[in-house]
């Protein structure tokens, strides 16, 4: 089963809007608190927030590693001990912005990859009792025999039962030249049959949507 491209695009727009709102909200909260919240209250909040970064830094040191969390904890801890709550708060604010941007970038990258790998195949040719019928992808079970003709995308990972052909696997393996496939060879979902005709027995079906390479197996 695949997800329509327009749905994926809509999901991407929603993701962008969600993180834009989070960024704006974070900035407004920061400067709003500086304008309207008393310093003593802000200092207390800063101390409480600093404990999270200090805890991460200590855990990293306990694993005998000198990494970014240790440097963050040191900078924030020293600022708090010196009573420089403004600097400590600014550092934690910038770190929070960075974490938010990193999360946004990661989710957007996963979404972009999902769209690029979306097969958008609704029906395939099923060979059954010596005849070929056009069947919905959702009706195909592991062990069925699927016929793939020249120029078509292979919709399933599977074993070649019969036929010969040249398969373009550049989207998965990066190979520039098409690969020859024949009986007992293995083909992958998302690759393209450039020449010939293959009968493929699906081994598993990949749902190319928001999660990449998540196998579905028939009951």
PDB file of C-alpha atoms in Angstrom:
ATOM      1  CA  UNK A   1       0.000   0.000   0.000  1.00  0.00           C
ATOM      2  CA  UNK A   2       1.326   3.459  -0.904  1.00  0.00           C
ATOM      3  CA  UNK A   3       0.418   6.926   0.245  1.00  0.00           C
ATOM      4  CA  UNK A   4      -0.730   9.448  -2.420  1.00  0.00           C
ATOM      5  CA  UNK A   5       1.800  12.134  -3.260  1.00  0.00           C
ATOM      6  CA  UNK A   6      -0.625  14.964  -2.436  1.00  0.00           C
ATOM      7  CA  UNK A   7      -1.094  13.528   1.054  1.00  0.00           C
ATOM      8  CA  UNK A   8       2.662  13.440   1.594  1.00  0.00           C
ATOM      9  CA  UNK A   9       2.998  17.040   0.391  1.00  0.00           C
ATOM     10  CA  UNK A  10       0.193  18.099   2.701  1.00  0.00           C
ATOM     11  CA  UNK A  11       1.919  16.325   5.597  1.00  0.00           C
ATOM     12  CA  UNK A  12       5.160  18.153   4.764  1.00  0.00           C
ATOM     13  CA  UNK A  13       3.409  21.533   4.824  1.00  0.00           C
ATOM     14  CA  UNK A  14       1.839  20.679   8.173  1.00  0.00           C
ATOM     15  CA  UNK A  15       5.258  19.688   9.526  1.00  0.00           C
ATOM     16  CA  UNK A  16       6.804  22.978   8.396  1.00  0.00           C
ATOM     17  CA  UNK A  17       3.955  25.014   9.885  1.00  0.00           C
ATOM     18  CA  UNK A  18       4.168  23.100  13.164  1.00  0.00           C
ATOM     19  CA  UNK A  19       7.868  23.795  13.614  1.00  0.00           C
ATOM     20  CA  UNK A  20       7.553  27.407  12.496  1.00  0.00           C
ATOM     21  CA  UNK A  21       4.954  27.886  15.221  1.00  0.00           C
ATOM     22  CA  UNK A  22       7.235  26.192  17.759  1.00  0.00           C
ATOM     23  CA  UNK A  23      10.145  28.463  16.821  1.00  0.00           C
ATOM     24  CA  UNK A  24       8.041  31.622  16.966  1.00  0.00           C
ATOM     25  CA  UNK A  25       6.506  30.519  20.257  1.00  0.00           C
ATOM     26  CA  UNK A  26       9.925  29.832  21.755  1.00  0.00           C
ATOM     27  CA  UNK A  27      11.241  33.261  20.746  1.00  0.00           C
ATOM     28  CA  UNK A  28       8.134  35.087  22.001  1.00  0.00           C
ATOM     29  CA  UNK A  29       8.241  33.189  25.292  1.00  0.00           C
ATOM     30  CA  UNK A  30      11.899  34.076  25.753  1.00  0.00           C
ATOM     31  CA  UNK A  31      11.555  37.811  25.168  1.00  0.00           C
ATOM     32  CA  UNK A  32       8.145  38.016  26.815  1.00  0.00           C
ATOM     33  CA  UNK A  33       9.550  36.545  30.025  1.00  0.00           C
ATOM     34  CA  UNK A  34      12.454  39.012  29.936  1.00  0.00           C
ATOM     35  CA  UNK A  35      10.003  41.919  29.700  1.00  0.00           C
ATOM     36  CA  UNK A  36       7.257  40.852  32.092  1.00  0.00           C
ATOM     37  CA  UNK A  37       8.643  38.230  34.518  1.00  0.00           C
ATOM     38  CA  UNK A  38      10.564  39.453  37.587  1.00  0.00           C
ATOM     39  CA  UNK A  39      14.288  38.704  37.633  1.00  0.00           C
ATOM     40  CA  UNK A  40      14.076  36.537  40.756  1.00  0.00           C
ATOM     41  CA  UNK A  41      11.491  34.280  39.119  1.00  0.00           C
ATOM     42  CA  UNK A  42      13.503  34.079  35.913  1.00  0.00           C
ATOM     43  CA  UNK A  43      16.616  33.201  37.903  1.00  0.00           C
ATOM     44  CA  UNK A  44      14.799  30.334  39.619  1.00  0.00           C
ATOM     45  CA  UNK A  45      13.508  29.003  36.295  1.00  0.00           C
ATOM     46  CA  UNK A  46      17.004  29.239  34.809  1.00  0.00           C
ATOM     47  CA  UNK A  47      18.478  27.216  37.687  1.00  0.00           C
ATOM     48  CA  UNK A  48      15.832  24.509  37.273  1.00  0.00           C
ATOM     49  CA  UNK A  49      16.396  24.303  33.521  1.00  0.00           C
ATOM     50  CA  UNK A  50      20.156  24.156  33.972  1.00  0.00           C
ATOM     51  CA  UNK A  51      19.848  20.930  35.963  1.00  0.00           C
ATOM     52  CA  UNK A  52      18.835  19.062  32.787  1.00  0.00           C
ATOM     53  CA  UNK A  53      22.012  20.061  30.929  1.00  0.00           C
ATOM     54  CA  UNK A  54      24.229  19.458  33.959  1.00  0.00           C
ATOM     55  CA  UNK A  55      22.719  15.990  34.392  1.00  0.00           C
ATOM     56  CA  UNK A  56      23.429  15.104  30.748  1.00  0.00           C
ATOM     57  CA  UNK A  57      26.998  16.371  31.129  1.00  0.00           C
ATOM     58  CA  UNK A  58      27.595  14.242  34.225  1.00  0.00           C
ATOM     59  CA  UNK A  59      26.157  11.146  32.523  1.00  0.00           C
ATOM     60  CA  UNK A  60      28.502  11.700  29.571  1.00  0.00           C
ATOM     61  CA  UNK A  61      31.506  11.992  31.896  1.00  0.00           C
ATOM     62  CA  UNK A  62      30.433   8.815  33.695  1.00  0.00           C
ATOM     63  CA  UNK A  63      30.700   7.037  30.343  1.00  0.00           C
ATOM     64  CA  UNK A  64      34.270   8.407  30.113  1.00  0.00           C
ATOM     65  CA  UNK A  65      33.487  10.566  27.118  1.00  0.00           C
ATOM     66  CA  UNK A  66      34.279  14.209  26.509  1.00  0.00           C
ATOM     67  CA  UNK A  67      31.501  15.343  24.214  1.00  0.00           C
ATOM     68  CA  UNK A  68      29.291  18.361  23.555  1.00  0.00           C
ATOM     69  CA  UNK A  69      26.955  17.757  26.562  1.00  0.00           C
ATOM     70  CA  UNK A  70      29.981  18.116  28.875  1.00  0.00           C
ATOM     71  CA  UNK A  71      30.917  21.461  27.334  1.00  0.00           C
ATOM     72  CA  UNK A  72      27.304  22.669  27.523  1.00  0.00           C
ATOM     73  CA  UNK A  73      27.005  21.607  31.156  1.00  0.00           C
ATOM     74  CA  UNK A  74      30.320  23.283  32.042  1.00  0.00           C
ATOM     75  CA  UNK A  75      29.384  26.588  30.416  1.00  0.00           C
ATOM     76  CA  UNK A  76      25.907  26.682  31.935  1.00  0.00           C
ATOM     77  CA  UNK A  77      27.095  25.469  35.340  1.00  0.00           C
ATOM     78  CA  UNK A  78      29.856  28.072  35.577  1.00  0.00           C
ATOM     79  CA  UNK A  79      27.435  30.843  34.565  1.00  0.00           C
ATOM     80  CA  UNK A  80      24.931  29.770  37.234  1.00  0.00           C
ATOM     81  CA  UNK A  81      27.633  29.535  39.930  1.00  0.00           C
ATOM     82  CA  UNK A  82      28.800  33.047  39.040  1.00  0.00           C
ATOM     83  CA  UNK A  83      25.232  34.292  39.304  1.00  0.00           C
ATOM     84  CA  UNK A  84      25.181  35.257  35.648  1.00  0.00           C
ATOM     85  CA  UNK A  85      21.660  33.979  34.983  1.00  0.00           C
ATOM     86  CA  UNK A  86      21.277  36.048  31.822  1.00  0.00           C
ATOM     87  CA  UNK A  87      24.193  34.278  30.130  1.00  0.00           C
ATOM     88  CA  UNK A  88      23.039  30.855  31.336  1.00  0.00           C
ATOM     89  CA  UNK A  89      19.517  31.552  30.078  1.00  0.00           C
ATOM     90  CA  UNK A  90      20.784  32.766  26.707  1.00  0.00           C
ATOM     91  CA  UNK A  91      22.946  29.667  26.252  1.00  0.00           C
ATOM     92  CA  UNK A  92      20.041  27.334  27.069  1.00  0.00           C
ATOM     93  CA  UNK A  93      17.740  29.312  24.765  1.00  0.00           C
ATOM     94  CA  UNK A  94      20.169  28.940  21.843  1.00  0.00           C
ATOM     95  CA  UNK A  95      20.672  25.242  22.609  1.00  0.00           C
ATOM     96  CA  UNK A  96      16.896  24.774  22.625  1.00  0.00           C
ATOM     97  CA  UNK A  97      16.611  26.506  19.248  1.00  0.00           C
ATOM     98  CA  UNK A  98      19.349  24.240  17.903  1.00  0.00           C
ATOM     99  CA  UNK A  99      17.611  21.094  19.160  1.00  0.00           C
ATOM    100  CA  UNK A 100      14.345  22.212  17.595  1.00  0.00           C
ATOM    101  CA  UNK A 101      15.999  22.917  14.237  1.00  0.00           C
ATOM    102  CA  UNK A 102      17.785  19.558  14.349  1.00  0.00           C
ATOM    103  CA  UNK A 103      14.520  17.732  15.029  1.00  0.00           C
ATOM    104  CA  UNK A 104      12.775  19.670  12.232  1.00  0.00           C
ATOM    105  CA  UNK A 105      15.562  18.894   9.763  1.00  0.00           C
ATOM    106  CA  UNK A 106      15.536  15.196  10.642  1.00  0.00           C
ATOM    107  CA  UNK A 107      11.774  14.820  10.231  1.00  0.00           C
ATOM    108  CA  UNK A 108      11.781  16.814   6.991  1.00  0.00           C
ATOM    109  CA  UNK A 109      14.595  14.666   5.586  1.00  0.00           C
ATOM    110  CA  UNK A 110      12.692  11.485   6.415  1.00  0.00           C
ATOM    111  CA  UNK A 111       9.572  12.913   4.755  1.00  0.00           C
ATOM    112  CA  UNK A 112      11.508  13.940   1.624  1.00  0.00           C
ATOM    113  CA  UNK A 113      13.062  10.485   1.398  1.00  0.00           C
ATOM    114  CA  UNK A 114       9.651   8.874   1.772  1.00  0.00           C
ATOM    115  CA  UNK A 115       8.233  10.947  -1.075  1.00  0.00           C
ATOM    116  CA  UNK A 116      11.161  10.140  -3.350  1.00  0.00           C
ATOM    117  CA  UNK A 117      10.702   6.420  -2.715  1.00  0.00           C
ATOM    118  CA  UNK A 118       6.916   6.346  -2.954  1.00  0.00           C
ATOM    119  CA  UNK A 119       6.016   3.768  -5.611  1.00  0.00           C
ATOM    120  CA  UNK A 120       2.457   4.972  -6.297  1.00  0.00           C
ATOM    121  CA  UNK A 121       1.468   1.599  -7.775  1.00  0.00           C
ATOM    122  CA  UNK A 122      -2.150   0.588  -7.291  1.00  0.00           C
ATOM    123  CA  UNK A 123      -2.463  -2.497  -9.542  1.00  0.00           C
ATOM    124  CA  UNK A 124      -0.185  -5.235 -10.873  1.00  0.00           C
ATOM    125  CA  UNK A 125      -0.489  -8.174 -13.265  1.00  0.00           C
ATOM    126  CA  UNK A 126      -1.112 -11.375 -11.297  1.00  0.00           C
ATOM    127  CA  UNK A 127      -0.487 -14.706 -13.038  1.00  0.00           C
ATOM    128  CA  UNK A 128      -2.966 -17.253 -11.737  1.00  0.00           C
ATOM    129  CA  UNK A 129      -4.000 -20.612 -13.243  1.00  0.00           C
ATOM    130  CA  UNK A 130      -2.124 -19.786 -16.427  1.00  0.00           C
ATOM    131  CA  UNK A 131      -3.897 -16.455 -16.897  1.00  0.00           C
ATOM    132  CA  UNK A 132      -2.897 -12.882 -16.159  1.00  0.00           C
ATOM    133  CA  UNK A 133      -5.334 -10.623 -14.334  1.00  0.00           C
ATOM    134  CA  UNK A 134      -5.007  -7.027 -13.201  1.00  0.00           C
ATOM    135  CA  UNK A 135      -5.193  -7.123  -9.398  1.00  0.00           C
ATOM    136  CA  UNK A 136      -4.929  -4.455  -6.654  1.00  0.00           C
ATOM    137  CA  UNK A 137      -1.585  -4.360  -4.882  1.00  0.00           C
ATOM    138  CA  UNK A 138      -3.383  -4.817  -1.555  1.00  0.00           C
ATOM    139  CA  UNK A 139      -4.651  -8.247  -2.700  1.00  0.00           C
ATOM    140  CA  UNK A 140      -1.188  -9.622  -3.425  1.00  0.00           C
ATOM    141  CA  UNK A 141       0.148 -12.162  -0.940  1.00  0.00           C
ATOM    142  CA  UNK A 142       3.628 -13.589  -0.427  1.00  0.00           C
ATOM    143  CA  UNK A 143       4.029 -16.445  -2.902  1.00  0.00           C
ATOM    144  CA  UNK A 144       1.847 -15.031  -5.677  1.00  0.00           C
ATOM    145  CA  UNK A 145       3.366 -14.700  -9.150  1.00  0.00           C
ATOM    146  CA  UNK A 146       3.571 -11.141 -10.497  1.00  0.00           C
ATOM    147  CA  UNK A 147       4.383 -10.310 -14.108  1.00  0.00           C
ATOM    148  CA  UNK A 148       6.541  -7.214 -14.684  1.00  0.00           C
ATOM    149  CA  UNK A 149       7.036  -5.939 -18.226  1.00  0.00           C
ATOM    150  CA  UNK A 150       9.623  -3.650 -19.813  1.00  0.00           C
ATOM    151  CA  UNK A 151       9.528  -0.091 -18.530  1.00  0.00           C
ATOM    152  CA  UNK A 152       7.586  -0.889 -15.352  1.00  0.00           C
ATOM    153  CA  UNK A 153       8.611  -0.448 -11.718  1.00  0.00           C
ATOM    154  CA  UNK A 154       9.025  -3.662  -9.724  1.00  0.00           C
ATOM    155  CA  UNK A 155       6.527  -3.297  -6.843  1.00  0.00           C
ATOM    156  CA  UNK A 156       7.852  -6.003  -4.501  1.00  0.00           C
ATOM    157  CA  UNK A 157      11.052  -7.548  -3.249  1.00  0.00           C
ATOM    158  CA  UNK A 158      11.021 -11.077  -4.609  1.00  0.00           C
ATOM    159  CA  UNK A 159      12.502 -14.047  -6.399  1.00  0.00           C
ATOM    160  CA  UNK A 160      12.431 -14.239 -10.197  1.00  0.00           C
ATOM    161  CA  UNK A 161      10.395 -17.299 -11.179  1.00  0.00           C
ATOM    162  CA  UNK A 162      10.853 -17.056 -14.933  1.00  0.00           C
ATOM    163  CA  UNK A 163      11.906 -14.698 -17.692  1.00  0.00           C
ATOM    164  CA  UNK A 164      14.971 -12.556 -18.268  1.00  0.00           C
ATOM    165  CA  UNK A 165      15.552  -8.838 -18.118  1.00  0.00           C
ATOM    166  CA  UNK A 166      17.820  -5.901 -17.338  1.00  0.00           C
ATOM    167  CA  UNK A 167      16.934  -4.152 -14.091  1.00  0.00           C
ATOM    168  CA  UNK A 168      17.991  -0.598 -13.206  1.00  0.00           C
ATOM    169  CA  UNK A 169      18.868  -0.609  -9.484  1.00  0.00           C
ATOM    170  CA  UNK A 170      20.499   2.814  -9.278  1.00  0.00           C
ATOM    171  CA  UNK A 171      17.895   4.111  -6.806  1.00  0.00           C
ATOM    172  CA  UNK A 172      18.950   1.467  -4.266  1.00  0.00           C
ATOM    173  CA  UNK A 173      22.517   0.416  -5.018  1.00  0.00           C
ATOM    174  CA  UNK A 174      23.909   3.321  -7.037  1.00  0.00           C
ATOM    175  CA  UNK A 175      24.966   1.001  -9.879  1.00  0.00           C
ATOM    176  CA  UNK A 176      25.110   3.005 -13.102  1.00  0.00           C
ATOM    177  CA  UNK A 177      24.515   0.005 -15.387  1.00  0.00           C
ATOM    178  CA  UNK A 178      21.405  -2.178 -15.445  1.00  0.00           C
ATOM    179  CA  UNK A 179      21.788  -5.638 -13.887  1.00  0.00           C
ATOM    180  CA  UNK A 180      20.843  -8.848 -15.701  1.00  0.00           C
ATOM    181  CA  UNK A 181      18.168 -10.886 -13.898  1.00  0.00           C
ATOM    182  CA  UNK A 182      16.866 -14.365 -14.646  1.00  0.00           C
ATOM    183  CA  UNK A 183      15.177 -17.287 -12.867  1.00  0.00           C
ATOM    184  CA  UNK A 184      16.300 -17.688  -9.226  1.00  0.00           C
ATOM    185  CA  UNK A 185      17.647 -14.130  -9.174  1.00  0.00           C
ATOM    186  CA  UNK A 186      16.420 -11.555  -6.665  1.00  0.00           C
ATOM    187  CA  UNK A 187      14.818  -8.186  -7.454  1.00  0.00           C
ATOM    188  CA  UNK A 188      13.973  -5.225  -5.238  1.00  0.00           C
ATOM    189  CA  UNK A 189      10.930  -2.989  -4.893  1.00  0.00           C
ATOM    190  CA  UNK A 190      11.381   0.405  -6.537  1.00  0.00           C
ATOM    191  CA  UNK A 191      13.808  -0.773  -9.224  1.00  0.00           C
ATOM    192  CA  UNK A 192      12.889  -0.515 -12.930  1.00  0.00           C
ATOM    193  CA  UNK A 193      12.786  -3.252 -15.539  1.00  0.00           C
ATOM    194  CA  UNK A 194      14.461  -1.628 -18.554  1.00  0.00           C
ATOM    195  CA  UNK A 195      14.394  -4.624 -20.892  1.00  0.00           C
ATOM    196  CA  UNK A 196      12.673  -8.010 -21.013  1.00  0.00           C
ATOM    197  CA  UNK A 197       9.891  -9.508 -18.927  1.00  0.00           C
ATOM    198  CA  UNK A 198      10.020 -11.098 -15.470  1.00  0.00           C
ATOM    199  CA  UNK A 199       7.682 -13.199 -13.372  1.00  0.00           C
ATOM    200  CA  UNK A 200       8.375 -12.370  -9.727  1.00  0.00           C
ATOM    201  CA  UNK A 201       7.269 -14.158  -6.577  1.00  0.00           C
ATOM    202  CA  UNK A 202       7.015 -11.522  -3.808  1.00  0.00           C
ATOM    203  CA  UNK A 203       8.879 -12.254  -0.596  1.00  0.00           C
ATOM    204  CA  UNK A 204       7.670  -9.161   1.221  1.00  0.00           C
ATOM    205  CA  UNK A 205       5.934  -5.883   0.392  1.00  0.00           C
ATOM    206  CA  UNK A 206       7.410  -2.520   1.336  1.00  0.00           C
ATOM    207  CA  UNK A 207       5.071   0.245   2.372  1.00  0.00           C
ATOM    208  CA  UNK A 208       6.841   3.325   1.015  1.00  0.00           C
ATOM    209  CA  UNK A 209       5.246   6.090   3.070  1.00  0.00           C
ATOM    210  CA  UNK A 210       6.407   7.869   6.216  1.00  0.00           C
ATOM    211  CA  UNK A 211       8.585   4.955   7.366  1.00  0.00           C
ATOM    212  CA  UNK A 212      11.171   3.618   4.953  1.00  0.00           C
ATOM    213  CA  UNK A 213      11.748  -0.109   4.509  1.00  0.00           C
ATOM    214  CA  UNK A 214       9.093  -1.297   6.939  1.00  0.00           C
ATOM    215  CA  UNK A 215       8.154  -4.827   5.781  1.00  0.00           C
ATOM    216  CA  UNK A 216       4.615  -6.132   5.537  1.00  0.00           C
ATOM    217  CA  UNK A 217       4.130  -9.871   5.547  1.00  0.00           C
ATOM    218  CA  UNK A 218       1.015 -11.788   4.627  1.00  0.00           C
ATOM    219  CA  UNK A 219      -0.839 -13.660   7.322  1.00  0.00           C
TER     220      UNK A 219
END
